[in-house]
Short mmCIF file of C-alpha atoms in Angstrom, two decimals:
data_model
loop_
_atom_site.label_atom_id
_atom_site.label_comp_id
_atom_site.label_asym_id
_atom_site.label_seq_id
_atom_site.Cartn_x
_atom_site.Cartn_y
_atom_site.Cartn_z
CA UNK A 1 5.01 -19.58 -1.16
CA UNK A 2 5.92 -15.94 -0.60
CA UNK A 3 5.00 -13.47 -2.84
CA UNK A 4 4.44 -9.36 -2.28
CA UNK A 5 2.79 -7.37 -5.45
CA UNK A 6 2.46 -3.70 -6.12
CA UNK A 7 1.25 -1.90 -8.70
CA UNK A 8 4.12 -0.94 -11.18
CA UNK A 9 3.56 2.98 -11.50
CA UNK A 10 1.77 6.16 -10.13
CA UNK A 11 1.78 9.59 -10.99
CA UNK A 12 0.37 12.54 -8.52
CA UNK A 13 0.85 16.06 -8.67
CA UNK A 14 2.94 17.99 -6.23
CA UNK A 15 1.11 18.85 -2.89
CA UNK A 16 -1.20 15.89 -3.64
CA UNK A 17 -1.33 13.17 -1.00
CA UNK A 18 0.40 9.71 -2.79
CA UNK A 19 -0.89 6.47 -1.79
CA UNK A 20 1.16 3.16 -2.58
CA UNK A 21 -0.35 0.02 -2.21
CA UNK A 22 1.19 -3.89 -1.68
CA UNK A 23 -0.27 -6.96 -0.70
CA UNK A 24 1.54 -10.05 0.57
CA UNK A 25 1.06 -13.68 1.14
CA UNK A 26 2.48 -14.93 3.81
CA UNK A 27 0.35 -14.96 7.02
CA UNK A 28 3.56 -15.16 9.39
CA UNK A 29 5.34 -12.10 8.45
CA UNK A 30 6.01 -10.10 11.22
CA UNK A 31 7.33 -6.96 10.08
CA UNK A 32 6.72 -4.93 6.90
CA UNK A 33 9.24 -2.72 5.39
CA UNK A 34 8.80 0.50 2.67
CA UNK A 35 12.28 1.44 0.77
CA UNK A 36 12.78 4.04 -1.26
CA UNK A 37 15.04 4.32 -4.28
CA UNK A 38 16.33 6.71 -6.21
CA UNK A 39 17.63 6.20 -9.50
CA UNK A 40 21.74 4.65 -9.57
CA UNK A 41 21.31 4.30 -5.93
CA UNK A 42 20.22 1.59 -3.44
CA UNK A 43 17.90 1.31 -1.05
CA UNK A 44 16.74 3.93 1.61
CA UNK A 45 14.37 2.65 4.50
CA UNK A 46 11.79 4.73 5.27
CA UNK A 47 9.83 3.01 7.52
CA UNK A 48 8.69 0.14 8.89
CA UNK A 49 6.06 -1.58 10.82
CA UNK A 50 5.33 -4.66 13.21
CA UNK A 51 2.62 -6.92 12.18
CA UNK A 52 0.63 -6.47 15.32
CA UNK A 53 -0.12 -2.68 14.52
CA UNK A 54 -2.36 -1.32 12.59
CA UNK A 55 -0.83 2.06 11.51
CA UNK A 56 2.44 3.98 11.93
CA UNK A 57 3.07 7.85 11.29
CA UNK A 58 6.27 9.64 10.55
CA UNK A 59 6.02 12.93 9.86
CA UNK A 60 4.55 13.02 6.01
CA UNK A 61 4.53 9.24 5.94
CA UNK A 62 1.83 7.00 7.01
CA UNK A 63 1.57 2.99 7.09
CA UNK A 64 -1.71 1.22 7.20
CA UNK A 65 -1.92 -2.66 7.54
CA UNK A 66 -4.78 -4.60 7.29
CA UNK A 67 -3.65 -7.89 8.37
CA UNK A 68 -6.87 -9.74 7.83
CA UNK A 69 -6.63 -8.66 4.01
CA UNK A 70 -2.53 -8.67 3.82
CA UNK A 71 -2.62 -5.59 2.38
CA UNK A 72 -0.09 -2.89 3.36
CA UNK A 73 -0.28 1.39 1.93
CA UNK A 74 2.26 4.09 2.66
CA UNK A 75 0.41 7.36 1.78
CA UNK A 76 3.21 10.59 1.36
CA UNK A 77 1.40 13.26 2.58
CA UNK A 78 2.54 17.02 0.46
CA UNK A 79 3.88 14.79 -2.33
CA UNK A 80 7.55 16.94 -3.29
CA UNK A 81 9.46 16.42 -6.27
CA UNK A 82 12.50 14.75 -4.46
CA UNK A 83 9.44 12.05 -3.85
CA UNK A 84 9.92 10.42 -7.39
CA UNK A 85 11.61 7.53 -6.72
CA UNK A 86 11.06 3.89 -6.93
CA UNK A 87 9.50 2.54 -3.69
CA UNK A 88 9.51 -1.29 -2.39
CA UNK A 89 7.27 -3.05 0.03
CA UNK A 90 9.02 -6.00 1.82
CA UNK A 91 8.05 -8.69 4.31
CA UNK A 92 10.07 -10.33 6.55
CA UNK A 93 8.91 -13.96 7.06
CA UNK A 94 8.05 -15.61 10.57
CA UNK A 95 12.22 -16.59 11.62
CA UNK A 96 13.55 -15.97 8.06
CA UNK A 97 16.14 -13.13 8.08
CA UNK A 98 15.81 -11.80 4.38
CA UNK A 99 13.16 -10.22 2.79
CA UNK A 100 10.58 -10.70 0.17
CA UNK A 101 10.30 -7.75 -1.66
CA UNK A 102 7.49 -6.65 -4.42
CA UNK A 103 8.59 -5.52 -7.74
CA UNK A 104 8.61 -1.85 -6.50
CA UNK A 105 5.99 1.34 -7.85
CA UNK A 106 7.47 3.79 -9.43
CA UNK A 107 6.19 6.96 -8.17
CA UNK A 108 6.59 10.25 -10.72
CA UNK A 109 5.66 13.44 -8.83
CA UNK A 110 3.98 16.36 -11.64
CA UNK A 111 4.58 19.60 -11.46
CA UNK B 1 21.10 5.73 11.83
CA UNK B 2 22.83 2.66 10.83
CA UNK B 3 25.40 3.34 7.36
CA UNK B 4 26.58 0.73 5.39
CA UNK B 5 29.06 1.79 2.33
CA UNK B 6 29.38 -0.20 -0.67
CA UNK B 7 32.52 0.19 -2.82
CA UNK B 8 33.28 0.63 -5.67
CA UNK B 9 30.00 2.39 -7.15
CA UNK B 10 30.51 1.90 -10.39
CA UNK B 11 32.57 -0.39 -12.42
CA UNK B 12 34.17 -0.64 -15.85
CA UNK B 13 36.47 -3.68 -17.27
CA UNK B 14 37.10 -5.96 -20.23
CA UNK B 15 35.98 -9.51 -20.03
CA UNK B 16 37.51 -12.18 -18.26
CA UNK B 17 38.45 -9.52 -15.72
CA UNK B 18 37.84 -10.13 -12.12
CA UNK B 19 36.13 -7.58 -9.65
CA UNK B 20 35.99 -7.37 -5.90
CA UNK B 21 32.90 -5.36 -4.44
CA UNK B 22 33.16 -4.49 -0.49
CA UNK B 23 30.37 -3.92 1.44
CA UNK B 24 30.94 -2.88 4.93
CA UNK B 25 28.88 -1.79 8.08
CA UNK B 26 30.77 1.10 9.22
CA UNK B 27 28.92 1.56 12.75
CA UNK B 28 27.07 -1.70 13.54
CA UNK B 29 28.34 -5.06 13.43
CA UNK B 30 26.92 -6.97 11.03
CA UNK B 31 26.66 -10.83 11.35
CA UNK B 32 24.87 -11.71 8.38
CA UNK B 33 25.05 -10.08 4.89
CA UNK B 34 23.04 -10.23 2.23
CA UNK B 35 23.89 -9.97 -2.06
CA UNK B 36 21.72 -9.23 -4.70
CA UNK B 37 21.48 -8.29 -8.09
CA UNK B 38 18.78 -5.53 -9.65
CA UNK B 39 18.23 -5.72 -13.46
CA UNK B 40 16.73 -2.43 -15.10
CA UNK B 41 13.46 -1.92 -13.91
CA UNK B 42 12.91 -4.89 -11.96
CA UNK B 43 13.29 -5.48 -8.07
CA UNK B 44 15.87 -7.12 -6.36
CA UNK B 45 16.82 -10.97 -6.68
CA UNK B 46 18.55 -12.09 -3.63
CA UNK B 47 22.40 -14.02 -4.80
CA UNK B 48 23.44 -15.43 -1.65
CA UNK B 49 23.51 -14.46 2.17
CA UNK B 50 26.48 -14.49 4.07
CA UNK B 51 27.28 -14.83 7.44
CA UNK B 52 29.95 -14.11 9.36
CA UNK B 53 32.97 -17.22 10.04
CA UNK B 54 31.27 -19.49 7.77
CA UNK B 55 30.17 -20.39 4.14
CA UNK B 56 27.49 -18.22 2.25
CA UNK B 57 24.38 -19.89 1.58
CA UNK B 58 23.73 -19.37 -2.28
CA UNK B 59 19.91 -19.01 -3.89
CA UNK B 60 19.22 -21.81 -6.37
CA UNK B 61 20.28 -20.92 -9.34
CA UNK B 62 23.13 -18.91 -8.50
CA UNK B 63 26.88 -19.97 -9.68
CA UNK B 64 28.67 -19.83 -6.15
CA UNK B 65 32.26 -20.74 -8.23
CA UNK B 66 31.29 -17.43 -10.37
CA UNK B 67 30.19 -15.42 -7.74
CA UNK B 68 32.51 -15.87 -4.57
CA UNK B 69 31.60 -14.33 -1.35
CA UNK B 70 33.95 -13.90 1.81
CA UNK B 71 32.47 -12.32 5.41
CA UNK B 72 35.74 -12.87 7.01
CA UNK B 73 35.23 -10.00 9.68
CA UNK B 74 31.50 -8.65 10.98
CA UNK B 75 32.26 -5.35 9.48
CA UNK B 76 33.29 -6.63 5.87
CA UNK B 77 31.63 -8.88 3.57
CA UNK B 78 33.16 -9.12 -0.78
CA UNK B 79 31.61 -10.26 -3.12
CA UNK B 80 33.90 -11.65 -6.31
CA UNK B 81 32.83 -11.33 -9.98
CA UNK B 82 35.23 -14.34 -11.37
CA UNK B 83 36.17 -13.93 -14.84
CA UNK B 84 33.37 -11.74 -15.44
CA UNK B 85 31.78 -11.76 -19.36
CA UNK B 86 28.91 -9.31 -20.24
CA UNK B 87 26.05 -11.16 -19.28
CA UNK B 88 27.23 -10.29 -15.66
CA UNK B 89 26.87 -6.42 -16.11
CA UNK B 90 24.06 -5.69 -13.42
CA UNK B 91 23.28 -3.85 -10.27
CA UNK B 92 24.70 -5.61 -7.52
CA UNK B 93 23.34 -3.99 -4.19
CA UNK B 94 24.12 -5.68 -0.44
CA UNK B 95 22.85 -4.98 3.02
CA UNK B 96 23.92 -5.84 6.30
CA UNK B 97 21.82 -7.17 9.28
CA UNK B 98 23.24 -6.78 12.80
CA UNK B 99 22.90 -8.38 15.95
CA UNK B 100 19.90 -6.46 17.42
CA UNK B 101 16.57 -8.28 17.11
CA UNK B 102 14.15 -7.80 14.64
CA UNK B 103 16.96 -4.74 13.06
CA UNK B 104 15.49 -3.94 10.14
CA UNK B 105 18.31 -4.45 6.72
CA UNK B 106 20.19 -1.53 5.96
CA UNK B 107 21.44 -1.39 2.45
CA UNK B 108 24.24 -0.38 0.72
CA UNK B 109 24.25 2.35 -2.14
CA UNK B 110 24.90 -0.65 -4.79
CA UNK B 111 27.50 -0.76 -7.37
CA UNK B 112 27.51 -0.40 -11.20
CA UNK B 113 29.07 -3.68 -13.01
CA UNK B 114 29.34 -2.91 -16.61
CA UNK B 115 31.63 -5.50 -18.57
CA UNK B 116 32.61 -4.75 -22.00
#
């Protein structure tokens, strides 16, 4: 079946580099999805990326997939306070329209 | 970028009350909808999706009589909270697909359900 883990929590200093990790299952996903979200709110994509790539930059965020290993990072370059938040990986299944998503890292940024 | 508003955000009512929660896509159309529910510190669980003319397709375990959800238009999908009771106090978040290929979800900004 389908199943996406992360780690539940990470703490990094401000101006530190932050990288989350997931890893998935399911070999037919085709696209791979980071949200962000903040606390009473709901969820904010950041970015996403198609299974037959191997990395994706926007501005201070950067995707890496290793599809051999099913194992998906976003790394937040300059980590900011406004950063703490709770962040989801999700896969979107071969023809399925929802998601699978993990149980989300909570990321606490330090002064 | 693609907006989709959830209303209301937060919630207050006795038990036994009934409450409507709209989600709409406000610059897409959206032909299938999605429901879930977010406990405290844990991740979403998916309720039911819901697409557009027809019947939602509820996840097992899910009490579609309790939980009643209407996508009459491809702007507007409600979800229902019959006779609500404290148990059903929760997060309740949707997002909305649209008809573009391989569009990622967009998600509303959830609503607060607290029954006392």
């Amino acid at each position: 079946g389908e199943d996406v883990e992360q780690s539940l929590f990470l703490s990094v200093r401000e101006g530190d580099s932050s990288v989350i990790n997931c890893t998935y299952t399911d070999s037919s996903s085709t696209y791979l999805y980071w949200y962000k979200q903040e606390p009473g709110a709901g969820l904010q994509l950041l970015t996403y990326i198609f299974s037959n790539m191997d990395m994706k930059q926007d501005q201070r965020l950067t995707v890496l997939l290793n599809k051999k290993d099913k194992h998906l990072s976003l790394r937040i370059a300059d980590t900011q306070t406004g950063d703490s938040a709770i962040y989801f990986c999700a896969e979107k299944p071969g023809s399925a329209r929802q998601l699978t998503f993990g149980s989300g890292t909570q990321l606490t940024v330090l002064p | 970028g693609a907006v989709v508003s959830q209303h209301p955000s937060w919630v207050i009512c006795k038990s036994g009350t009934s409450v409507k929660i709209e989600c709409r896509s406000l610059d897409f159309q959206a032909t299938t909808m999605f429901w879930y529910r977010q406990f405290p510190k844990q991740s979403l669980m998916l309720m039911a999706t819901s697409n557009e003319g027809s019947k939602a397709t509820y996840e097992q375990g899910v009490e579609k009589d309790k939980f009643l959800i209407n996508h009459a238009s491809l702007t507007l999908s409600t979800l229902t909270v019959t006779s609500a009771h404290p148990e059903d106090s929760s997060f309740y978040i949707c997002s909305a697909l649209g008809t573009v290929k391989n569009q990622p979800q967009h998600f509303g900004d959830g609503t607060r359900l607290s029954i006392l």
